[in-house]
mmCIF file of N, CA and C in Angstrom:
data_model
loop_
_atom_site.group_PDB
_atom_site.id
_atom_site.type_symbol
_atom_site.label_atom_id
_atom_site.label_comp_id
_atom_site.label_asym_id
_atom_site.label_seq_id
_atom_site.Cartn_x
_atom_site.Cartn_y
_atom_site.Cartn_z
ATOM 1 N N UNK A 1 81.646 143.154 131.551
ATOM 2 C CA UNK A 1 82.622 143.988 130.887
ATOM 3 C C UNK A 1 84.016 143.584 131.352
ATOM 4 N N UNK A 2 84.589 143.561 130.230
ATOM 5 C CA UNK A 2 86.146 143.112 130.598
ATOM 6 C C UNK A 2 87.147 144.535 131.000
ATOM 7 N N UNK A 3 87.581 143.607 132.075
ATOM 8 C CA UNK A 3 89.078 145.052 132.859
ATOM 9 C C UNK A 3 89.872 145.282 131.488
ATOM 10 N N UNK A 4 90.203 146.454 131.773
ATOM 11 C CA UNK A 4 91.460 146.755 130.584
ATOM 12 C C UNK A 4 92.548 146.002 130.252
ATOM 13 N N UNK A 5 93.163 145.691 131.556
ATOM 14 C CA UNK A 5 94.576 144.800 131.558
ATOM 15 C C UNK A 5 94.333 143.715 131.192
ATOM 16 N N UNK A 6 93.181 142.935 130.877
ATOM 17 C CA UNK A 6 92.824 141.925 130.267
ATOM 18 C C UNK A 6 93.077 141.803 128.987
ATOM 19 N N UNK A 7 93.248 142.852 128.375
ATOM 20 C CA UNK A 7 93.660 143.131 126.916
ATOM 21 C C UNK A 7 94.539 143.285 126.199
ATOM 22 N N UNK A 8 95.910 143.208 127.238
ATOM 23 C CA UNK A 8 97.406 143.488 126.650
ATOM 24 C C UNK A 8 97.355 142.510 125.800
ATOM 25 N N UNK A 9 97.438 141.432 125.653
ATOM 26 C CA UNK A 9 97.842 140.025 124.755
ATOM 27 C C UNK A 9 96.650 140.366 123.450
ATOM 28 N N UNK A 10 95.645 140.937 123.119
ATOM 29 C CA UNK A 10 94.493 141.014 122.280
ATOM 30 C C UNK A 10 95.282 142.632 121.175
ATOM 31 N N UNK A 11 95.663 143.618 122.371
ATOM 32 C CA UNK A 11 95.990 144.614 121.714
ATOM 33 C C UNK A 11 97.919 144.437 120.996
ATOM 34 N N UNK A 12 98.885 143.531 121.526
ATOM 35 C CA UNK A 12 99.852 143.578 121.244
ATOM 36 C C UNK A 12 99.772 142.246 120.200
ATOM 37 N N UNK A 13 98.812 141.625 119.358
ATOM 38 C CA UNK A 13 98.645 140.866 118.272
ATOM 39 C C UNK A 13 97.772 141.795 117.457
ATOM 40 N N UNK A 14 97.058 142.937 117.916
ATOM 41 C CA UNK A 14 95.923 143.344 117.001
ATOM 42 C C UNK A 14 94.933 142.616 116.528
ATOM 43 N N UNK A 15 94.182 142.216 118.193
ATOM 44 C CA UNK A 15 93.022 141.600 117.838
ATOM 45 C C UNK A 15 91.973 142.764 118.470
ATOM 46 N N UNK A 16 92.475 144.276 118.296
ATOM 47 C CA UNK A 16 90.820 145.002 119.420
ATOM 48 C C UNK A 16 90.829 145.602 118.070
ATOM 49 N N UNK A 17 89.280 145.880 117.651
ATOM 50 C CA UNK A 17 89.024 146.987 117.158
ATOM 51 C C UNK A 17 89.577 148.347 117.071
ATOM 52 N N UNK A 18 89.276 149.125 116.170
ATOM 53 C CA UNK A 18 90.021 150.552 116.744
ATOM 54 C C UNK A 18 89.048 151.347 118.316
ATOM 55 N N UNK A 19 87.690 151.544 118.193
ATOM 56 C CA UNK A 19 87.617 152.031 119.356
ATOM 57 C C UNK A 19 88.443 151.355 120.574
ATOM 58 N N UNK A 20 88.371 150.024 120.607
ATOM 59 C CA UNK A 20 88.423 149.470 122.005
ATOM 60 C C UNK A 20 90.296 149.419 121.939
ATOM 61 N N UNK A 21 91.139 149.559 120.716
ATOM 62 C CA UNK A 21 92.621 150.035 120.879
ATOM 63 C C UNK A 21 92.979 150.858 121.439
ATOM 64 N N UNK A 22 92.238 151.881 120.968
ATOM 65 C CA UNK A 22 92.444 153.671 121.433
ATOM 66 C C UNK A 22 92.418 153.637 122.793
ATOM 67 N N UNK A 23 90.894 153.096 123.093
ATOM 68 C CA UNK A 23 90.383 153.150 125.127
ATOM 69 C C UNK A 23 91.643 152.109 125.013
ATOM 70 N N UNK A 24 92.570 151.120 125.152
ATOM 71 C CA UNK A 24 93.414 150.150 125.903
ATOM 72 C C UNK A 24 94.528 151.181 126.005
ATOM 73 N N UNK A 25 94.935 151.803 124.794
ATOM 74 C CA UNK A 25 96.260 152.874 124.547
ATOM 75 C C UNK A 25 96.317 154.210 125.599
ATOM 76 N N UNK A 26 94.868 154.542 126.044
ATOM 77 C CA UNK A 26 95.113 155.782 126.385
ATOM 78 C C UNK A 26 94.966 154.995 128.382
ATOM 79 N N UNK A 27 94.487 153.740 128.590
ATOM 80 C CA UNK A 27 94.963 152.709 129.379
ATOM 81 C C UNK A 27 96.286 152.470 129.503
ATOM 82 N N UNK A 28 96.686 152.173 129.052
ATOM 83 C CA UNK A 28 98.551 152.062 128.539
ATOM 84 C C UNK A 28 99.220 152.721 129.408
ATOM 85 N N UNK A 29 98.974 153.825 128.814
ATOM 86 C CA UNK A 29 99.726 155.424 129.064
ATOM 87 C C UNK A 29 99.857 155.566 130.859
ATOM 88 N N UNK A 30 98.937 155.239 131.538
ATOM 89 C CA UNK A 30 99.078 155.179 132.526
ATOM 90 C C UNK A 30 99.174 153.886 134.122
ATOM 91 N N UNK A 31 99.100 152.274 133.429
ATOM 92 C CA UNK A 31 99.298 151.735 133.953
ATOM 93 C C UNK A 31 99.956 150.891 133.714
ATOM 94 N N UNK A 32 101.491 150.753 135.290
ATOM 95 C CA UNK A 32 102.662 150.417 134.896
ATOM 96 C C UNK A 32 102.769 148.715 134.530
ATOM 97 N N UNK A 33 101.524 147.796 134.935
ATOM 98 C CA UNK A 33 101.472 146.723 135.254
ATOM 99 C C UNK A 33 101.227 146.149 133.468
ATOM 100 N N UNK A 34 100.170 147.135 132.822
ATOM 101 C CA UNK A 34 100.057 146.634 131.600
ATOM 102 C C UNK A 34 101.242 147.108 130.785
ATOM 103 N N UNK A 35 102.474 147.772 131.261
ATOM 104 C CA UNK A 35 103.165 148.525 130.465
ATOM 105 C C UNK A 35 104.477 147.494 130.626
ATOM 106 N N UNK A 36 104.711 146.545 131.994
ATOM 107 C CA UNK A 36 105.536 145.640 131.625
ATOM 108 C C UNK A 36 105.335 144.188 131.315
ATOM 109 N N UNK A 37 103.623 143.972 131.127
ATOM 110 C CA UNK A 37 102.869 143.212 130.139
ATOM 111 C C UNK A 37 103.829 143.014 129.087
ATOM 112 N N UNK A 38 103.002 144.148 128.534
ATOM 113 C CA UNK A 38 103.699 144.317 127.128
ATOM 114 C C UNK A 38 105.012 144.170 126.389
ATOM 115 N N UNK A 39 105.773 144.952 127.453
ATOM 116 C CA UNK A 39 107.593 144.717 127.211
ATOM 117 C C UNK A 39 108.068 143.721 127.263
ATOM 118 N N UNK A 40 107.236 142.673 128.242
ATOM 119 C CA UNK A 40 107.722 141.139 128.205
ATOM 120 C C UNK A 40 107.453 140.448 126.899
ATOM 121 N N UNK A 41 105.906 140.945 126.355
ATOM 122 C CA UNK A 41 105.783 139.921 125.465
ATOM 123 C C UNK A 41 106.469 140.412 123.963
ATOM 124 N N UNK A 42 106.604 141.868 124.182
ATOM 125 C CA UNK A 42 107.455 141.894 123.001
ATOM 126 C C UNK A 42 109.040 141.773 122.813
ATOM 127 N N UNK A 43 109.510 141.401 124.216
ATOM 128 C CA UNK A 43 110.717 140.272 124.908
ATOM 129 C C UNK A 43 111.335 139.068 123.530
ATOM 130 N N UNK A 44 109.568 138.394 124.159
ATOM 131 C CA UNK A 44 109.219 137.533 123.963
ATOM 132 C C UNK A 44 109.332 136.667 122.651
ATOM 133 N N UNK A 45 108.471 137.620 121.804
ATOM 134 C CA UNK A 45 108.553 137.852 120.418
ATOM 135 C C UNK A 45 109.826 137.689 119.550
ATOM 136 N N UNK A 46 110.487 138.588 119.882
ATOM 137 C CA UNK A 46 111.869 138.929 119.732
ATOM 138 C C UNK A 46 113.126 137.849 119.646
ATOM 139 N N UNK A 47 112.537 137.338 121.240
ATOM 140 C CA UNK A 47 114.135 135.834 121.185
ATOM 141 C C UNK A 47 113.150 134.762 120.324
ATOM 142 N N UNK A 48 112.100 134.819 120.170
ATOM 143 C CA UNK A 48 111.470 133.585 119.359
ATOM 144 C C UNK A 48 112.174 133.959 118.114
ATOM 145 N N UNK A 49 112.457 134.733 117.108
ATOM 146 C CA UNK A 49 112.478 134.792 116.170
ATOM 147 C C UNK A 49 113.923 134.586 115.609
ATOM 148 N N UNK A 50 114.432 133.748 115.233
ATOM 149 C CA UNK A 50 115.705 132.864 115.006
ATOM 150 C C UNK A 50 116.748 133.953 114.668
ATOM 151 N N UNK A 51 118.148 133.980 114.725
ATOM 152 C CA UNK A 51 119.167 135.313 113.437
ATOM 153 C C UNK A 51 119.366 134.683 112.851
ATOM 154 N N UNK A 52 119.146 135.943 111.735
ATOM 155 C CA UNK A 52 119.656 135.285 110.305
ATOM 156 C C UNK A 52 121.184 134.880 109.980
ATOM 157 N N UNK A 53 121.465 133.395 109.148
ATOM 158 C CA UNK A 53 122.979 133.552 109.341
ATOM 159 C C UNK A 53 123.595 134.783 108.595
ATOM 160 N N UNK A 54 124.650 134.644 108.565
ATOM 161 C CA UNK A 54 125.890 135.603 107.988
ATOM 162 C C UNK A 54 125.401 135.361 106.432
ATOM 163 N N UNK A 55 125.711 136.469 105.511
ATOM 164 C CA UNK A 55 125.106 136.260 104.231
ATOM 165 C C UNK A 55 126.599 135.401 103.067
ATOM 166 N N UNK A 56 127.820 135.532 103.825
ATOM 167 C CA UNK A 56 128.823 134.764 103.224
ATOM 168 C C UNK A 56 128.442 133.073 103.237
ATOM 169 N N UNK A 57 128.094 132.741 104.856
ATOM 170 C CA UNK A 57 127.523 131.513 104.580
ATOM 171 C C UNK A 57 126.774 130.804 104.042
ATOM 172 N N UNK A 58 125.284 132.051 104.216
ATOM 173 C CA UNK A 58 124.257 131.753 103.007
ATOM 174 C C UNK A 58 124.492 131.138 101.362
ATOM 175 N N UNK A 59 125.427 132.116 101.163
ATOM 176 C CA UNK A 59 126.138 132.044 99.630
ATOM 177 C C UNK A 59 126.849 131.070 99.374
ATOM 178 N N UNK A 60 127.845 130.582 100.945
ATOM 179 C CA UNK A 60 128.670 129.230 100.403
ATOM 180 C C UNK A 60 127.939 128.166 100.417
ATOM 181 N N UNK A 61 126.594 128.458 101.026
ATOM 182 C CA UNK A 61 125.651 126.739 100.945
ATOM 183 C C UNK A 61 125.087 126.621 99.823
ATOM 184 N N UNK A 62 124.547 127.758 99.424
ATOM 185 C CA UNK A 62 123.868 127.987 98.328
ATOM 186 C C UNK A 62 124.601 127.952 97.187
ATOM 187 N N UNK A 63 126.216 127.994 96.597
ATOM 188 C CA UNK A 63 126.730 128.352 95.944
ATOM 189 C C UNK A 63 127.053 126.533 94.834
ATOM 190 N N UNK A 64 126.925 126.050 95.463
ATOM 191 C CA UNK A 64 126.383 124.383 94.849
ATOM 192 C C UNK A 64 125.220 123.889 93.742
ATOM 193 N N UNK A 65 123.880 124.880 94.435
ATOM 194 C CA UNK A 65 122.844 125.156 93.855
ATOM 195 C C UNK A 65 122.879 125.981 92.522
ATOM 196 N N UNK A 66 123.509 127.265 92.741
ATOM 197 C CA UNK A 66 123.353 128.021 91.750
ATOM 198 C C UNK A 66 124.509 127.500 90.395
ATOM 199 N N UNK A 67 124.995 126.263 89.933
ATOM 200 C CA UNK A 67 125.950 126.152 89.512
ATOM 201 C C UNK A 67 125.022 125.174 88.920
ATOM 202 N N UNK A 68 125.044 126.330 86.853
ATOM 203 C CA UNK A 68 124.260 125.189 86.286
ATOM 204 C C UNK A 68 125.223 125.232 85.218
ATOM 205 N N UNK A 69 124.471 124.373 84.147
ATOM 206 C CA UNK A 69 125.350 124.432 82.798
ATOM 207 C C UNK A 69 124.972 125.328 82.216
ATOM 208 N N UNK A 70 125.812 125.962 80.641
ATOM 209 C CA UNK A 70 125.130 126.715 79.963
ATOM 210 C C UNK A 70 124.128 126.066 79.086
ATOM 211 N N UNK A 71 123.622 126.867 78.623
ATOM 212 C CA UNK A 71 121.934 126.531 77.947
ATOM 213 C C UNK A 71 122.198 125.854 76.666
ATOM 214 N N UNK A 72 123.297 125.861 76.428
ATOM 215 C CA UNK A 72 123.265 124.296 75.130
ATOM 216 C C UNK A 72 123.782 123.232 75.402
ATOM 217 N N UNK A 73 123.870 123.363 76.584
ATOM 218 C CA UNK A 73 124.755 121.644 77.054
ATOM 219 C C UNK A 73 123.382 121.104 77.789
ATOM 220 N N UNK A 74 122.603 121.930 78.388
ATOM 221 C CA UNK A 74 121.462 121.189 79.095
ATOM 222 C C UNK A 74 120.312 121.031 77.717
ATOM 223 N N UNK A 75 120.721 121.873 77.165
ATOM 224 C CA UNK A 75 119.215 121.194 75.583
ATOM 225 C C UNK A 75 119.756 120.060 75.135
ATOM 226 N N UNK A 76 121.426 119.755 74.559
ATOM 227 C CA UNK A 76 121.926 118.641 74.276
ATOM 228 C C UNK A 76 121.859 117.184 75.099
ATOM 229 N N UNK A 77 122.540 117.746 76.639
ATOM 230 C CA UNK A 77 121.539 116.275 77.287
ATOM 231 C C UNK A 77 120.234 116.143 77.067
ATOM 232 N N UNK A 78 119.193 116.740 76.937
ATOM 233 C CA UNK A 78 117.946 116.532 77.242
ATOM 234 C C UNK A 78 117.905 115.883 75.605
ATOM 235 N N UNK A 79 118.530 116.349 74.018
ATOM 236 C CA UNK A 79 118.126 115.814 73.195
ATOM 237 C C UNK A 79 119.238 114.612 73.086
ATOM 238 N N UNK A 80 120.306 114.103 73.914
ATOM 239 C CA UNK A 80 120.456 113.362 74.148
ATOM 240 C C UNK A 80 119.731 111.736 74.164
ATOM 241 N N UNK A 81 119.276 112.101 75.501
ATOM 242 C CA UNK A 81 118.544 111.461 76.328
ATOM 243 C C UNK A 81 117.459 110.969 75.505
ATOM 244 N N UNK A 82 116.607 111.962 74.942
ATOM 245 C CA UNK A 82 115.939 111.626 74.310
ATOM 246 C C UNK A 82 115.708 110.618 73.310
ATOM 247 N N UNK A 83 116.926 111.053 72.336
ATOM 248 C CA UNK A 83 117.380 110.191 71.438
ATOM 249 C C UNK A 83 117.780 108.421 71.853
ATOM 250 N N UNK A 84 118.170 108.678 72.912
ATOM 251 C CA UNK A 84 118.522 106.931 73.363
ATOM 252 C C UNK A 84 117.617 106.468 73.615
ATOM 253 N N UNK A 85 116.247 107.212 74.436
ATOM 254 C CA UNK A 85 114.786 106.308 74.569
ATOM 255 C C UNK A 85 114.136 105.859 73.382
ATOM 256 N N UNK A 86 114.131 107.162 72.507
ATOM 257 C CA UNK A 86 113.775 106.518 71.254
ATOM 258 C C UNK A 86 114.200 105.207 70.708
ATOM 259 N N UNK A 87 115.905 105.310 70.758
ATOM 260 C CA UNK A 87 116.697 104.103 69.919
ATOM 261 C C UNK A 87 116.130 102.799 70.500
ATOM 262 N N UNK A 88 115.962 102.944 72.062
ATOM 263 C CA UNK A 88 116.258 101.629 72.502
ATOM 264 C C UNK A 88 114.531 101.371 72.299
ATOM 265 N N UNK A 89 113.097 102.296 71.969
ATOM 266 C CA UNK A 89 112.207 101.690 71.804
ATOM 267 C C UNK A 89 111.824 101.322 70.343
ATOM 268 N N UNK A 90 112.832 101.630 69.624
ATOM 269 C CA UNK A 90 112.614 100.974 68.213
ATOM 270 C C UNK A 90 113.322 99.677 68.137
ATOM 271 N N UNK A 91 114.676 99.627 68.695
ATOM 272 C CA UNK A 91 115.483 98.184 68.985
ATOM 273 C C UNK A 91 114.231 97.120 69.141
ATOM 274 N N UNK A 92 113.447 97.412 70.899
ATOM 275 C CA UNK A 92 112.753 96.472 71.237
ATOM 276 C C UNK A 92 111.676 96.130 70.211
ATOM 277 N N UNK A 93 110.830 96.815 69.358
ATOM 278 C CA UNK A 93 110.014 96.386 68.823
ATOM 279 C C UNK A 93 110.875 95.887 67.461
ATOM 280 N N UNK A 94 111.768 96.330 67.027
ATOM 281 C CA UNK A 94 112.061 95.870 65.937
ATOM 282 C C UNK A 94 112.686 94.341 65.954
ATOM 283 N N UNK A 95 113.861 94.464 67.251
ATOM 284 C CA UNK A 95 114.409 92.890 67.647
ATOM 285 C C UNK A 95 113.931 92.016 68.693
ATOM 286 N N UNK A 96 113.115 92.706 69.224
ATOM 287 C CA UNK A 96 112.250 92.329 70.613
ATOM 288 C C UNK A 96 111.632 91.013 70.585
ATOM 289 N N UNK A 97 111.305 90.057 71.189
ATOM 290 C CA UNK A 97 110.723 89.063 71.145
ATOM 291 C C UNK A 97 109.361 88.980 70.406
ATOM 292 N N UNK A 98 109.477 88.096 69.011
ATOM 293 C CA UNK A 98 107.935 87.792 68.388
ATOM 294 C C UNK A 98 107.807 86.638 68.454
ATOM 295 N N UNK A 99 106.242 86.099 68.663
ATOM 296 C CA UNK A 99 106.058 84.390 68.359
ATOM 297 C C UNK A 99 106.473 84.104 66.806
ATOM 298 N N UNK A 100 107.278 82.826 67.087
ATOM 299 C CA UNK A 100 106.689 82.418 65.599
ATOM 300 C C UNK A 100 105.781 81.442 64.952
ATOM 301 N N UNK A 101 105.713 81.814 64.264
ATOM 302 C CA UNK A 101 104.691 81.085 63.829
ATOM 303 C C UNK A 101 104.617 80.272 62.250
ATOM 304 N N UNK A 102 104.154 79.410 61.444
ATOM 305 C CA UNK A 102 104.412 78.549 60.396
ATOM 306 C C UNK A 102 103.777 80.010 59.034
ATOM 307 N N UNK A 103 104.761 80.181 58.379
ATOM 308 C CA UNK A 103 104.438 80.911 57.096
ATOM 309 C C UNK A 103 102.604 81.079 57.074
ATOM 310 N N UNK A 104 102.622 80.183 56.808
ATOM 311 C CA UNK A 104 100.624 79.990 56.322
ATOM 312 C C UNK A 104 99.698 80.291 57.439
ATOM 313 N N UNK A 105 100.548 80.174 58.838
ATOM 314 C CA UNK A 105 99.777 81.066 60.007
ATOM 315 C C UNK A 105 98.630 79.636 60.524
ATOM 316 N N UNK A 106 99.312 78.485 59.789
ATOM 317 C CA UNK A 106 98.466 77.281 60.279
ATOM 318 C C UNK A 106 98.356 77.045 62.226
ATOM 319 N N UNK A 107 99.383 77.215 62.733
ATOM 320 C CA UNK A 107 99.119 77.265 64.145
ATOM 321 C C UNK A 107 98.278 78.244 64.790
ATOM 322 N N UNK A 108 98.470 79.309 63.703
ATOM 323 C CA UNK A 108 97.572 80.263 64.736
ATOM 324 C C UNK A 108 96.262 79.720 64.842
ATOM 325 N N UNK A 109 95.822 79.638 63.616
ATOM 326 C CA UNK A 109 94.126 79.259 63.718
ATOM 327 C C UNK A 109 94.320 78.290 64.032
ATOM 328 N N UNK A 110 95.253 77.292 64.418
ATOM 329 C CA UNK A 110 94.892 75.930 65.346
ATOM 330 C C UNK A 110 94.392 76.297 66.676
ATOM 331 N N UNK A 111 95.668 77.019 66.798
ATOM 332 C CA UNK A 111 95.282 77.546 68.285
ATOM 333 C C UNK A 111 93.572 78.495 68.824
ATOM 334 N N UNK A 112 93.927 79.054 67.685
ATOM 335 C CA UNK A 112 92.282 80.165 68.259
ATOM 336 C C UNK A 112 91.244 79.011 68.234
ATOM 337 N N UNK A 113 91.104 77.811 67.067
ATOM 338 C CA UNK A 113 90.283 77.221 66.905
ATOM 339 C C UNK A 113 89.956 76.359 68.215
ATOM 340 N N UNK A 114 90.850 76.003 68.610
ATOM 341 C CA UNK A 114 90.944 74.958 70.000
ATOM 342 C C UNK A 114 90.702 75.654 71.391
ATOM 343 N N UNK A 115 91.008 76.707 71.057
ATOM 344 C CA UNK A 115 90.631 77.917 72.775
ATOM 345 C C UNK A 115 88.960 78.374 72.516
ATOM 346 N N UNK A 116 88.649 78.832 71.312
ATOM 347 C CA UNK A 116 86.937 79.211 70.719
ATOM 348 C C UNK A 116 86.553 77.825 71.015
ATOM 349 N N UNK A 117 86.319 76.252 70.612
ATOM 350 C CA UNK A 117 85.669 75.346 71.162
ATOM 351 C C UNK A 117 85.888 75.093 72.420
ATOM 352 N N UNK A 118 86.264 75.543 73.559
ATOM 353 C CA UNK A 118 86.434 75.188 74.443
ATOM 354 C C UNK A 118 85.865 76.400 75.434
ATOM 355 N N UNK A 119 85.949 77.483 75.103
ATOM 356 C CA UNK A 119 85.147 78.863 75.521
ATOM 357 C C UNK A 119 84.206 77.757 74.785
ATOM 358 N N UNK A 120 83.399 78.015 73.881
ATOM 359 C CA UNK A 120 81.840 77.562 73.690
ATOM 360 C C UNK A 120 81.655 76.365 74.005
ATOM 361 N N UNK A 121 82.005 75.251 74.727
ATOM 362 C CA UNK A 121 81.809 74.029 75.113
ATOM 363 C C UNK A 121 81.461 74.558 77.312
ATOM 364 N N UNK A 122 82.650 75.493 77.546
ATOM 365 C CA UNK A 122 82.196 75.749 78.594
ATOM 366 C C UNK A 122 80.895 76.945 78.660
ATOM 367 N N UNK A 123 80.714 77.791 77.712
ATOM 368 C CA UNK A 123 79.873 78.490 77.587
ATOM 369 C C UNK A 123 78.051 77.753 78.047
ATOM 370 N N UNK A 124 78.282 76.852 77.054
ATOM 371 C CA UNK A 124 77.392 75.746 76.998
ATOM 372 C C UNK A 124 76.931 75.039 78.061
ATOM 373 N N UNK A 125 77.956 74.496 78.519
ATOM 374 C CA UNK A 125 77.600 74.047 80.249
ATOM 375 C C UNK A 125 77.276 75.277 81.234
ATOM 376 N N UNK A 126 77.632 76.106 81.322
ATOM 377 C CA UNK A 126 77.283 77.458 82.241
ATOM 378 C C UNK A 126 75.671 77.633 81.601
ATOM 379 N N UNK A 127 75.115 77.694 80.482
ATOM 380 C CA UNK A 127 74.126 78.288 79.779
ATOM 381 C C UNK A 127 72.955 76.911 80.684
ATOM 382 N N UNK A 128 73.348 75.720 80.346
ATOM 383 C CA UNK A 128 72.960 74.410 80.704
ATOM 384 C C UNK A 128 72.548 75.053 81.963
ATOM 385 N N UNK A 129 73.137 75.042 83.223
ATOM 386 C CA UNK A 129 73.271 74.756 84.728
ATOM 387 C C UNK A 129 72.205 76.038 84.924
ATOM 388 N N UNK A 130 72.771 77.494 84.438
ATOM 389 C CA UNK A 130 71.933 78.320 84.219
ATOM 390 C C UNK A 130 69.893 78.095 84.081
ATOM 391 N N UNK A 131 69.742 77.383 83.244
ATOM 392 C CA UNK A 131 68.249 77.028 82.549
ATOM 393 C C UNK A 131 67.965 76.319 83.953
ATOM 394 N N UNK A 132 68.609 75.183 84.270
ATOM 395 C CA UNK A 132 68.319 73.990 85.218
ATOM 396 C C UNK A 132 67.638 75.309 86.377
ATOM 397 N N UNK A 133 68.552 76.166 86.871
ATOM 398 C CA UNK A 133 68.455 76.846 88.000
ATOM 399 C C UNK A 133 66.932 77.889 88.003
ATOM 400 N N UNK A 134 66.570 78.381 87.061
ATOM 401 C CA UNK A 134 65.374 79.303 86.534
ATOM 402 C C UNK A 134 64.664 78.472 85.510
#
């Protein structure tokens, strides 16, 4: 069983139950050792807990923050803004870099034609080496 005075730090956070508060309180009442326990730690408590500044200062730090526009100048930037992302993503696709290529589109299928035989020429050898192996 735990001594009473063991309990100042349990009862001045409110960690006892109510019976075992009551028995520490009516403890309290008469011993001086747990009674300047207590006064210390609620000392204690006390300088831990920072002052608040002055509420003029509060206001002049804060007074930066609270300084907005009115509500049609911030919808106008925002449809602003908007508007220029748009512009500049129609610019790019419209003037943006395209290949060119011969009217009749003859290079293209040169090209696909010459990259497809060459995928299926290496296809072929992989398929080859493949069989050899199994």
């Amino acid at each position: 069983m735990t001594k009473p005075c063991e309990n100042v730090a349990l009862y001045f956070y409110g960690e006892l139950d109510e019976p075992a508060a009551a028995q520490f309180k009516r403890h309290l009442a008469g011993c001086a050792r747990c009674q300047k326990e207590l006064l210390f730690l609620q000392h204690t408590q006390q300088a831990l807990v920072p002052p608040a500044a002055p509420q003029a200062v509060v206001e002049k730090v804060l007074a930066p923050a609270k300084k907005t526009l009115p509500g049609w100048r911030r919808v106008w930037r925002a449809a602003l803004a908007g508007v220029l992302v748009l512009g500049l993503g129609i610019y790019y696709f419209a003037a943006g870099p395209h290949p060119t290529l011969a009217d009749d589109g003859a290079e293209l299928v040169a090209y696909i034609s010459a990259e497809a035989d060459a995928d299926y020429q290496q296809f072929v050898s992989d398929f080859e080496v493949f069989e050899q192996q199994f």
